[in-house]
Amino acid sequence: MENNNNHYSIETKDLSIHYGRFTAVRNVNLKVEKQKITAIIGPSGCGKSTLLRAFNRMNDFVSGSSVTGEIFLHGRNLYSKHVDPVEVRRKIGMVFQKPNPFPKSIYENIAWGARINGFKGKVDELVENSLRSAALWDEVKDKLQESAYALSGGQQQRLCIARAIAVQPEIILMDEPASALDPISTLRVEELLQELKKNYTILIVTHNMQQAARASDFTAMMMIDDQRAGGVIEFDDTKKIFTRPTDKRTEDYVTGRFG
Amino acid sequence: MNFDLKKKTRVGESVIQALLFFAGILSVFITLAIVYELGKEALLFFNNPDVTLAKFFGGTIWQPGIGAYGIWALVSATLTTSFIAICISLPLGLAAAVYLSEYASLRARSILKPALEILAGIPTVVYGYFALLFVTPVLQNIFGNENIQVYNMLSAGLVMGIMILPLISSMSEDALSAAPRALREAAYALGATKVETSLQVVLPAALSGIGAALIVGISRAVGETMIVAVASGAGPNFTFNPLQAAETMTGHIARISGGDLSYNSIDYTSLFSIALMLFLVTLALNLISQWVVNRFRERYE
């Protein structure tokens, strides 16, 4: 099977994503390593987010979208008829581009996800641990009952990360998690990523080359082909992508010559 | 380079601004005018030496002809019918709104929404006779003829609820649809099911809009006249028992003002006191529901 190698967390096989008759992403074959950070880079509109959202079946909500090919998690195809997308999302969490906490208290933001997932343990502890893992605990421990909207943008994004962690997923998808944040908040999120990868596999879409170079272990470079379908043109160690890329287009992109 | 920084007068701008201001102030002006007129006539009533505030707010019999001015005889029916109407229209309307905004396919929506809007377009007199000639017989079958009067508040309240239903559902649906997509995505990404997302995330986020729908619904119910005039009974009766006949404030005004009344008679001026009371009841219910909604709503911006 695809997944007899424990090294890998999730892998795609000939994955294509379509909107109606338009193919947005074509033939992606990625093997994402466990407990590593894999960055997806590429110019705007190349299908990075679409690809990312395929992993937790968020594209299901886009009417007319369909998927061909397979995504394997523990040897099971996430797009098989027998797989429940709700269960997929419990295993594969997501952090979005703009912080989107619930209009609830800080505490409830974290407790809610755990509760709907049938969490039976001590919620107080879970909230504290999740907030500690997201490096937010010290800033909010005295105001857990306040609205999440009282937090700054960077804090809100870390709250969203804490919320994702509280459900105890295996994989966390991040769609440009720092693009709406100032440089200091961005740095804190990047530091946080290094902590998180000890326990989670992280896939991150980013527009920020330095961020990909600094924070990720592997990098997938995406580009659109002549039919405007995005594809992964190069996938390798981040170091190699940024120093000795094999593809000329990757080199042009990472050195800022276009895109 | 030659450029002119001198202030210019833009006539178009000022004219439009004036028109917009006029449109805004008009409703305020009309409200004030109504309150003034009501107050003026009601004052005549309260200036009558026979009328005291104690009688007005303390009594439970309304018969100005014989010196009984207990407004509660009418307020009780208004509160009872409105309460029944809200009990019907709020849960049903909300459920319809959640269905339309979160669940319905485009096709189902395109059939259901116009159907609901037709419901909103039915004249209230039709609703009134629907209550009297259809709903009341059904209720009589259920409760037994001896337990329920031919004219009763339950029938009127139920049908009034149906009348308000489209209003509540369409306003609530707007509020639900306005909840940011990002909130739904956040919930789904945590492994929430559709029901959990709709009821525990989207609905609370839309609560202020739903509250507005509730307030408008209450106002409609309190002010509704034709249905209660036809189906609820034609005589003041202090009771909160929905199986009995009782006349609401609006129904009473409609019936009495339909007969011949001489100006400045106590019957005539008493109508304005009822209208003023109606105004106050609506205001009070609005304030209460606004307070309740503010208490429970979850803010997002």
Coordinates of C-alpha atoms in Angstrom, one line a residue:
Chain A
M1 CA 0.0 0.0 0.0
E2 CA 0.9 3.6 -0.2
N3 CA 1.5 4.0 3.4
N4 CA 3.5 1.1 4.6
N5 CA 6.3 3.5 5.3
N6 CA 5.7 5.1 8.7
H7 CA 7.9 7.9 7.8
Y8 CA 5.0 9.6 6.0
S9 CA 2.0 11.2 7.5
I10 CA -0.2 11.9 4.5
E11 CA 0.3 11.4 0.8
T12 CA -1.5 12.3 -2.4
K13 CA -1.6 10.2 -5.5
D14 CA -2.4 11.8 -8.8
L15 CA -4.6 14.2 -7.0
S16 CA -6.5 16.6 -9.2
I17 CA -9.1 19.1 -8.1
H18 CA -11.8 20.4 -10.4
Y19 CA -14.4 23.2 -10.2
G20 CA -17.1 22.1 -12.6
R21 CA -15.2 21.4 -15.9
F22 CA -12.2 23.5 -14.9
T23 CA -9.2 21.7 -13.4
A24 CA -7.7 23.9 -10.7
V25 CA -5.0 21.5 -9.5
R26 CA -3.6 18.7 -11.6
N27 CA -1.8 15.5 -10.8
V28 CA -0.2 16.3 -7.4
N29 CA 1.9 13.6 -5.9
L30 CA 3.2 14.6 -2.5
K31 CA 4.5 12.6 0.4
V32 CA 4.3 14.7 3.5
E33 CA 6.7 13.6 6.3
K34 CA 5.5 13.1 9.8
Q35 CA 6.2 15.8 12.3
K36 CA 7.8 18.1 9.8
I37 CA 6.8 21.4 8.4
T38 CA 6.0 21.3 4.7
A39 CA 5.5 24.6 2.9
I40 CA 3.5 25.1 -0.2
I41 CA 4.7 28.1 -2.2
G42 CA 3.9 29.5 -5.6
P43 CA 2.5 32.6 -7.3
S44 CA -1.1 33.8 -6.6
G45 CA -3.8 31.7 -8.2
C46 CA -1.7 28.6 -8.6
G47 CA -4.0 26.5 -6.5
K48 CA -2.0 26.4 -3.2
S49 CA -5.1 27.0 -1.0
T50 CA -7.2 24.7 -3.1
L51 CA -4.7 21.9 -2.7
L52 CA -4.4 22.6 1.1
R53 CA -8.2 22.5 1.5
A54 CA -8.3 19.2 -0.3
F55 CA -6.5 17.6 2.7
N56 CA -9.4 18.1 5.1
R57 CA -12.1 18.1 2.5
M58 CA -13.0 21.7 3.0
N59 CA -13.5 21.9 -0.8
D60 CA -16.6 19.8 -0.3
F61 CA -18.4 23.0 0.6
V62 CA -17.7 24.6 -2.7
S63 CA -20.5 23.5 -5.0
G64 CA -19.3 22.0 -8.2
S65 CA -16.0 21.0 -6.8
S66 CA -14.8 17.4 -7.3
V67 CA -11.6 15.5 -6.8
T68 CA -9.9 12.7 -8.7
G69 CA -7.0 10.7 -7.5
E70 CA -6.4 9.9 -3.8
I71 CA -5.2 11.2 -0.5
F72 CA -3.9 8.6 1.9
L73 CA -3.9 8.9 5.6
H74 CA -2.8 5.7 7.3
G75 CA -3.4 3.8 4.1
R76 CA -7.0 5.0 3.8
N77 CA -8.1 7.1 1.0
L78 CA -9.8 10.2 2.4
Y79 CA -12.0 10.5 -0.7
S80 CA -13.3 7.0 -0.6
K81 CA -17.1 6.8 -0.5
H82 CA -17.0 5.2 3.0
V83 CA -15.0 8.0 4.6
D84 CA -16.9 10.6 6.7
P85 CA -15.6 14.1 6.0
V86 CA -16.5 15.2 9.6
E87 CA -14.1 12.5 10.9
V88 CA -11.4 13.6 8.4
R89 CA -11.6 17.2 9.8
R90 CA -11.3 15.9 13.3
K91 CA -8.0 14.3 12.4
I92 CA -6.8 17.1 10.2
G93 CA -7.2 20.6 11.7
M94 CA -6.9 23.9 10.0
V95 CA -5.8 27.5 10.7
F96 CA -7.1 30.1 8.3
Q97 CA -5.6 33.1 6.6
K98 CA -7.6 35.6 8.7
P99 CA -8.0 34.9 12.4
N100 CA -11.6 33.6 12.8
P101 CA -12.3 33.0 16.4
F102 CA -15.9 32.3 17.4
P103 CA -17.9 35.2 18.9
K104 CA -17.5 33.4 22.3
S105 CA -15.2 33.7 25.2
I106 CA -11.6 32.7 24.9
Y107 CA -12.3 29.7 27.1
E108 CA -15.3 28.7 25.0
N109 CA -13.4 29.0 21.8
I110 CA -11.2 26.2 22.8
A111 CA -13.7 24.1 24.8
W112 CA -16.3 24.1 22.1
G113 CA -14.4 22.1 19.6
A114 CA -13.3 19.6 22.2
R115 CA -16.8 19.2 23.5
I116 CA -18.4 18.5 20.1
N117 CA -15.7 15.9 19.6
G118 CA -16.9 14.1 22.7
F119 CA -14.0 15.2 25.0
K120 CA -14.6 13.6 28.4
G121 CA -11.6 14.8 30.4
K122 CA -11.1 18.0 32.4
V123 CA -12.0 20.9 30.1
D124 CA -10.1 23.4 32.3
E125 CA -6.9 21.5 31.8
L126 CA -7.4 21.1 28.1
V127 CA -7.9 24.8 27.7
E128 CA -4.8 25.6 29.7
N129 CA -2.7 23.0 27.8
S130 CA -3.9 24.1 24.4
L131 CA -3.3 27.8 25.2
R132 CA 0.2 26.9 26.6
S133 CA 1.0 25.0 23.4
A134 CA -0.1 28.0 21.4
A135 CA 2.1 30.3 23.5
L136 CA -0.9 32.3 24.5
W137 CA -1.6 31.2 28.1
D138 CA 0.4 33.8 29.9
E139 CA -1.3 36.6 28.0
V140 CA -4.9 35.4 28.5
K141 CA -4.9 33.3 31.7
D142 CA -6.6 36.1 33.7
K143 CA -9.3 36.9 31.1
L144 CA -10.5 33.5 29.9
Q145 CA -14.1 34.6 30.1
E146 CA -13.6 37.7 28.0
S147 CA -14.6 37.8 24.3
A148 CA -12.0 36.4 21.9
Y149 CA -12.5 39.6 19.9
A150 CA -10.9 41.6 22.7
L151 CA -7.6 40.0 21.6
S152 CA -5.1 41.5 19.1
G153 CA -4.9 39.9 15.6
G154 CA -1.8 38.0 16.5
Q155 CA -3.3 36.7 19.7
Q156 CA -6.5 35.8 17.9
Q157 CA -4.5 33.7 15.4
R158 CA -2.7 31.9 18.2
L159 CA -6.1 31.3 19.8
C160 CA -7.2 29.7 16.5
I161 CA -4.1 27.5 16.6
A162 CA -4.9 26.6 20.2
R163 CA -8.4 25.8 19.2
A164 CA -7.2 23.5 16.4
I165 CA -4.8 21.8 18.9
A166 CA -7.5 21.2 21.4
V167 CA -9.2 18.7 19.1
Q168 CA -5.9 16.8 19.1
P169 CA -5.5 16.3 15.3
E170 CA -2.6 14.6 13.7
I171 CA -2.0 17.2 11.0
I172 CA -2.5 20.9 11.1
L173 CA -3.1 22.8 7.8
M174 CA -2.3 26.4 7.8
D175 CA -3.4 28.7 5.0
E176 CA -1.1 31.7 5.1
P177 CA -1.6 31.9 8.9
A178 CA 0.6 35.0 9.3
S179 CA -0.4 37.0 6.2
A180 CA -2.8 39.2 8.2
L181 CA -0.3 39.8 11.1
D182 CA 2.4 42.3 11.8
P183 CA 6.1 41.2 11.6
I184 CA 6.4 40.6 15.4
S185 CA 3.2 38.5 15.5
T186 CA 4.4 36.6 12.5
L187 CA 7.7 35.8 14.1
R188 CA 5.8 34.4 17.2
V189 CA 3.7 32.2 15.0
E190 CA 6.8 30.9 13.2
E191 CA 8.5 30.1 16.5
L192 CA 5.3 28.4 17.6
L193 CA 5.4 26.2 14.4
Q194 CA 8.8 24.9 15.5
E195 CA 7.3 23.9 18.9
L196 CA 4.2 22.4 17.3
K197 CA 6.1 20.1 14.9
K198 CA 7.3 18.0 17.8
N199 CA 3.8 16.7 18.0
Y200 CA 2.1 17.5 14.8
T201 CA 2.6 17.3 11.1
I202 CA 2.2 20.8 9.6
L203 CA 1.4 21.8 6.1
I204 CA 1.6 25.5 5.5
V205 CA 0.7 27.7 2.5
T206 CA 2.7 30.9 2.4
H207 CA 3.3 33.8 0.1
N208 CA 6.3 34.8 2.1
M209 CA 9.5 33.3 0.7
Q210 CA 11.6 34.1 3.8
Q211 CA 8.9 32.4 5.9
A212 CA 9.1 29.2 3.9
A213 CA 12.9 29.3 4.0
R214 CA 13.0 30.0 7.7
A215 CA 10.3 27.8 9.0
S216 CA 9.8 24.8 6.8
D217 CA 11.6 21.5 6.4
F218 CA 10.3 20.7 3.0
T219 CA 8.9 22.9 0.3
A220 CA 6.5 22.2 -2.6
M221 CA 6.7 24.7 -5.4
M222 CA 3.5 25.1 -7.4
M223 CA 2.9 26.8 -10.7
I224 CA 0.1 26.9 -13.3
D225 CA 0.5 25.2 -16.6
D226 CA -0.7 26.4 -20.0
Q227 CA -4.3 25.3 -19.2
R228 CA -4.2 27.4 -16.0
A229 CA -4.2 24.3 -13.8
G230 CA -1.8 24.4 -10.9
G231 CA 0.6 21.6 -10.2
V232 CA 3.6 20.9 -8.0
I233 CA 6.7 21.4 -10.2
E234 CA 9.2 20.7 -7.6
F235 CA 9.2 19.1 -4.1
D236 CA 12.3 18.8 -2.0
D237 CA 14.2 19.8 1.1
T238 CA 13.6 23.4 1.8
K239 CA 17.3 24.1 1.8
K240 CA 17.7 22.6 -1.7
I241 CA 14.7 24.4 -3.1
F242 CA 16.1 27.7 -1.9
T243 CA 19.8 27.1 -2.8
R244 CA 20.0 24.6 -5.7
P245 CA 16.5 24.2 -7.2
T246 CA 16.4 21.9 -10.2
D247 CA 13.6 23.7 -12.0
K248 CA 14.5 27.0 -13.6
R249 CA 11.0 28.4 -12.7
T250 CA 11.5 27.6 -9.1
E251 CA 14.8 29.4 -9.1
D252 CA 13.2 32.4 -10.7
Y253 CA 10.4 32.4 -8.2
V254 CA 12.4 32.0 -5.0
T255 CA 15.0 34.5 -6.0
G256 CA 12.2 37.0 -6.6
R257 CA 12.7 37.3 -10.4
F258 CA 8.9 36.9 -10.9
G259 CA 5.7 36.1 -9.1
Chain B
M1 CA 1.4 74.4 -13.3
N2 CA -1.8 76.1 -12.6
F3 CA -4.2 74.5 -10.2
D4 CA -7.0 75.9 -8.2
L5 CA -7.4 75.0 -4.5
K6 CA -10.3 77.4 -4.0
K7 CA -13.3 76.0 -2.3
K8 CA -16.1 75.1 -4.7
T9 CA -19.7 75.0 -4.0
R10 CA -21.3 71.8 -5.2
V11 CA -25.0 72.4 -5.5
G12 CA -25.8 68.8 -6.4
E13 CA -24.1 67.5 -3.3
S14 CA -26.0 69.8 -0.9
V15 CA -29.4 69.1 -2.6
I16 CA -28.9 65.3 -2.3
Q17 CA -27.7 65.7 1.3
A18 CA -30.8 67.7 2.1
L19 CA -33.1 65.2 0.5
L20 CA -31.5 62.3 2.4
F21 CA -31.8 64.2 5.6
F22 CA -35.4 64.9 4.9
A23 CA -36.1 61.2 4.3
G24 CA -34.4 60.4 7.6
I25 CA -36.2 63.0 9.6
L26 CA -39.6 62.3 8.1
S27 CA -40.2 59.1 10.1
V28 CA -39.1 60.8 13.3
F29 CA -41.5 63.7 12.6
I30 CA -44.4 61.4 11.9
T31 CA -43.8 59.4 15.0
L32 CA -43.8 62.6 17.0
A33 CA -46.9 63.9 15.3
I34 CA -48.7 60.7 16.2
V35 CA -47.6 60.8 19.8
Y36 CA -48.7 64.4 20.0
E37 CA -52.1 63.7 18.6
L38 CA -52.6 60.6 20.8
G39 CA -51.4 62.5 23.9
K40 CA -53.6 65.5 23.2
E41 CA -56.8 63.5 23.0
A42 CA -55.8 61.1 25.8
L43 CA -55.2 64.1 28.0
L44 CA -58.9 65.0 27.5
F45 CA -59.8 61.6 28.8
F46 CA -57.5 61.7 31.8
N47 CA -58.6 65.2 32.6
N48 CA -62.1 63.9 33.2
P49 CA -62.7 64.1 36.9
D50 CA -64.2 60.6 37.0
V51 CA -61.0 59.1 35.5
T52 CA -58.1 58.4 37.8
L53 CA -54.9 56.7 37.0
A54 CA -55.7 54.3 39.9
K55 CA -58.9 53.2 38.1
F56 CA -57.1 53.1 34.8
F57 CA -54.2 50.9 35.8
G58 CA -56.0 49.2 38.8
G59 CA -59.3 48.1 37.3
T60 CA -60.1 45.0 35.4
I61 CA -63.4 46.1 33.9
W62 CA -63.6 48.4 30.9
Q63 CA -66.9 50.1 30.4
P64 CA -66.4 53.8 30.1
G65 CA -70.2 54.3 29.9
I66 CA -70.7 53.3 33.5
G67 CA -67.4 54.7 34.8
A68 CA -65.3 51.5 34.7
Y69 CA -61.9 52.3 33.2
G70 CA -59.8 49.3 33.9
I71 CA -57.4 49.0 30.9
W72 CA -56.3 45.6 32.0
A73 CA -59.5 44.1 30.6
L74 CA -58.0 44.9 27.2
V75 CA -54.3 44.6 27.9
S76 CA -54.8 41.0 29.1
A77 CA -56.2 39.9 25.7
T78 CA -53.5 41.8 23.8
L79 CA -50.8 40.1 25.8
T80 CA -52.3 36.7 25.6
T81 CA -52.9 36.7 21.8
S82 CA -49.5 38.2 21.2
F83 CA -47.8 35.7 23.4
I84 CA -49.5 32.8 21.6
A85 CA -48.5 34.3 18.3
I86 CA -44.9 34.6 19.2
C87 CA -44.8 31.1 20.7
I88 CA -45.8 29.9 17.3
S89 CA -43.9 32.2 15.0
L90 CA -40.6 32.4 16.7
P91 CA -39.6 28.7 16.8
L92 CA -41.2 27.9 13.5
G93 CA -39.8 31.0 11.8
L94 CA -36.3 30.4 13.2
A95 CA -36.4 26.8 12.1
A96 CA -37.5 27.8 8.6
A97 CA -34.7 30.4 8.6
V98 CA -32.1 27.9 9.6
Y99 CA -33.3 25.5 7.0
L100 CA -33.4 28.2 4.3
S101 CA -30.0 29.7 5.1
E102 CA -28.0 26.6 6.0
Y103 CA -29.6 23.5 4.5
A104 CA -31.9 24.2 1.6
S105 CA -30.6 23.5 -1.9
L106 CA -31.0 26.3 -4.4
R107 CA -34.1 24.5 -5.8
A108 CA -35.8 24.1 -2.5
R109 CA -35.1 27.7 -1.7
S110 CA -36.5 28.9 -4.9
I111 CA -39.8 27.2 -4.1
L112 CA -40.0 27.8 -0.4
K113 CA -39.1 31.5 -0.2
P114 CA -41.8 32.7 -2.6
A115 CA -44.3 30.5 -0.8
L116 CA -43.4 32.1 2.5
E117 CA -43.7 35.5 0.9
I118 CA -47.2 34.7 -0.3
L119 CA -48.1 33.9 3.3
A120 CA -47.0 37.4 4.1
G121 CA -49.2 38.9 1.4
I122 CA -52.5 37.4 2.6
P123 CA -54.9 40.2 3.8
T124 CA -55.4 40.0 7.6
V125 CA -59.2 39.9 7.2
V126 CA -58.7 36.6 5.4
Y127 CA -56.6 35.4 8.2
G128 CA -59.3 36.5 10.6
Y129 CA -62.0 34.4 9.0
F130 CA -59.6 31.5 8.5
A131 CA -59.2 31.6 12.3
L132 CA -62.9 31.8 13.0
L133 CA -64.2 29.4 10.4
F134 CA -61.4 26.9 10.2
V135 CA -59.1 27.0 13.2
T136 CA -61.8 27.5 15.8
P137 CA -63.9 24.4 14.7
V138 CA -60.7 22.4 14.8
L139 CA -59.9 23.6 18.3
Q140 CA -63.5 22.9 19.3
N141 CA -63.0 19.3 18.2
I142 CA -59.8 19.1 20.3
F143 CA -61.0 20.8 23.5
G144 CA -64.7 20.0 23.2
N145 CA -67.4 22.6 22.6
E146 CA -68.2 23.2 26.2
N147 CA -64.5 24.0 27.1
I148 CA -63.8 26.6 24.4
Q149 CA -65.8 29.5 23.3
V150 CA -66.7 30.2 19.7
Y151 CA -64.7 33.4 19.9
N152 CA -61.4 32.6 21.6
M153 CA -57.9 34.1 21.9
L154 CA -56.2 30.8 21.1
S155 CA -57.5 30.6 17.6
A156 CA -56.7 34.3 16.9
G157 CA -53.2 33.9 18.5
L158 CA -52.4 30.8 16.5
V159 CA -53.4 32.4 13.2
M160 CA -51.6 35.6 14.1
G161 CA -48.5 33.5 14.6
I162 CA -48.9 32.1 11.1
M163 CA -49.2 35.7 9.8
I164 CA -46.0 36.8 11.5
L165 CA -44.1 33.6 10.6
P166 CA -42.8 34.9 7.2
L167 CA -41.6 38.1 8.7
I168 CA -39.6 36.4 11.4
S169 CA -38.2 33.8 9.1
S170 CA -37.1 36.2 6.4
M171 CA -35.5 38.6 8.9
S172 CA -33.8 35.8 10.7
E173 CA -32.6 34.3 7.5
D174 CA -31.0 37.5 6.5
A175 CA -29.2 37.6 9.9
L176 CA -28.1 34.0 9.5
S177 CA -26.8 34.5 6.0
A178 CA -24.9 37.6 7.1
A179 CA -22.8 35.5 9.6
P180 CA -19.3 35.4 8.1
R181 CA -18.4 32.4 6.1
A182 CA -15.2 32.2 8.0
L183 CA -17.1 31.3 11.2
R184 CA -18.7 28.3 9.5
E185 CA -15.4 27.2 8.1
A186 CA -13.8 27.5 11.5
A187 CA -16.5 25.2 12.9
Y188 CA -16.3 22.7 10.1
A189 CA -12.5 22.6 10.3
L190 CA -12.9 21.5 14.0
G191 CA -15.0 18.5 12.9
A192 CA -18.3 20.1 13.6
T193 CA -21.3 18.6 11.9
K194 CA -23.8 20.7 10.0
V195 CA -26.2 20.8 12.9
E196 CA -23.5 21.8 15.4
T197 CA -22.3 24.5 13.1
S198 CA -25.7 25.9 12.4
L199 CA -27.1 25.9 15.9
Q200 CA -24.1 26.5 18.0
V201 CA -22.0 28.8 15.9
V202 CA -24.1 30.5 13.2
L203 CA -27.3 31.0 15.2
P204 CA -25.6 32.6 18.2
A205 CA -23.6 34.9 15.9
A206 CA -26.9 36.0 14.3
L207 CA -28.7 36.6 17.5
S208 CA -28.8 40.3 17.3
G209 CA -30.5 40.2 13.9
I210 CA -32.9 37.5 15.2
G211 CA -33.7 39.7 18.1
A212 CA -34.6 42.5 15.7
A213 CA -36.9 40.0 14.0
L214 CA -38.5 39.1 17.3
I215 CA -39.1 42.8 18.2
V216 CA -40.7 43.5 14.8
G217 CA -42.8 40.4 15.2
I218 CA -44.0 41.4 18.7
S219 CA -44.9 44.8 17.4
R220 CA -46.9 43.3 14.6
A221 CA -48.7 41.0 17.0
V222 CA -49.5 43.7 19.5
G223 CA -50.7 46.0 16.7
E224 CA -52.6 43.4 14.7
T225 CA -56.3 44.3 14.5
M226 CA -58.3 42.4 12.0
I227 CA -57.6 38.9 13.0
V228 CA -58.4 39.5 16.7
A229 CA -61.4 41.7 15.8
V230 CA -62.9 38.8 13.8
A231 CA -61.9 35.8 15.8
S232 CA -61.0 36.7 19.4
G233 CA -64.2 38.2 20.7
A234 CA -66.1 41.4 20.9
G235 CA -66.2 42.5 24.5
P236 CA -63.5 43.4 27.1
N237 CA -62.8 40.5 29.4
F238 CA -60.1 40.3 31.9
T239 CA -58.6 36.9 31.4
F240 CA -55.4 35.2 30.4
N241 CA -57.3 32.0 29.6
P242 CA -56.8 31.5 25.8
L243 CA -59.9 29.4 25.5
Q244 CA -62.1 32.3 26.4
A245 CA -63.3 35.2 24.3
A246 CA -61.7 38.6 25.0
E247 CA -61.2 41.8 23.2
T248 CA -57.8 43.2 22.5
M249 CA -56.9 46.9 22.7
T250 CA -56.8 47.1 18.9
G251 CA -60.0 45.1 18.4
H252 CA -61.8 47.3 20.8
I253 CA -60.7 50.5 19.1
A254 CA -61.8 49.1 15.8
R255 CA -65.2 48.0 17.0
I256 CA -66.0 51.2 19.0
S257 CA -64.8 53.6 16.5
G258 CA -66.9 51.8 13.9
G259 CA -70.1 52.8 15.7
D260 CA -71.4 56.3 16.0
L261 CA -69.6 58.2 18.7
S262 CA -69.9 61.9 19.5
Y263 CA -66.8 63.9 19.8
N264 CA -65.6 64.6 23.3
S265 CA -67.8 61.9 24.7
I266 CA -66.0 59.7 27.2
D267 CA -66.2 56.8 24.9
Y268 CA -64.5 58.7 22.2
T269 CA -61.6 60.1 24.2
S270 CA -61.2 56.7 26.0
L271 CA -60.1 55.3 22.6
F272 CA -57.1 57.6 22.6
S273 CA -56.1 56.4 26.0
I274 CA -56.2 52.8 24.8
A275 CA -54.1 53.8 21.8
L276 CA -51.6 55.5 24.0
M277 CA -51.5 52.4 26.2
L278 CA -51.0 50.3 23.1
F279 CA -48.0 52.5 22.2
L280 CA -46.6 52.1 25.6
V281 CA -47.1 48.3 25.7
T282 CA -45.3 48.0 22.3
L283 CA -42.5 50.2 23.5
A284 CA -42.1 48.2 26.7
L285 CA -42.1 44.9 24.9
N286 CA -39.5 46.2 22.5
L287 CA -37.3 47.4 25.3
I288 CA -37.6 44.1 27.1
S289 CA -36.7 42.0 24.1
Q290 CA -33.9 44.4 23.2
W291 CA -32.5 43.9 26.7
V292 CA -32.8 40.1 26.5
V293 CA -31.1 40.0 23.2
N294 CA -28.2 42.2 24.3
R295 CA -27.8 40.0 27.3
F296 CA -27.3 36.8 25.2
R297 CA -25.9 37.9 21.9
E298 CA -22.4 37.1 20.9
R299 CA -20.6 39.9 19.1
Y300 CA -18.5 39.6 16.1
E301 CA -17.0 42.3 13.9

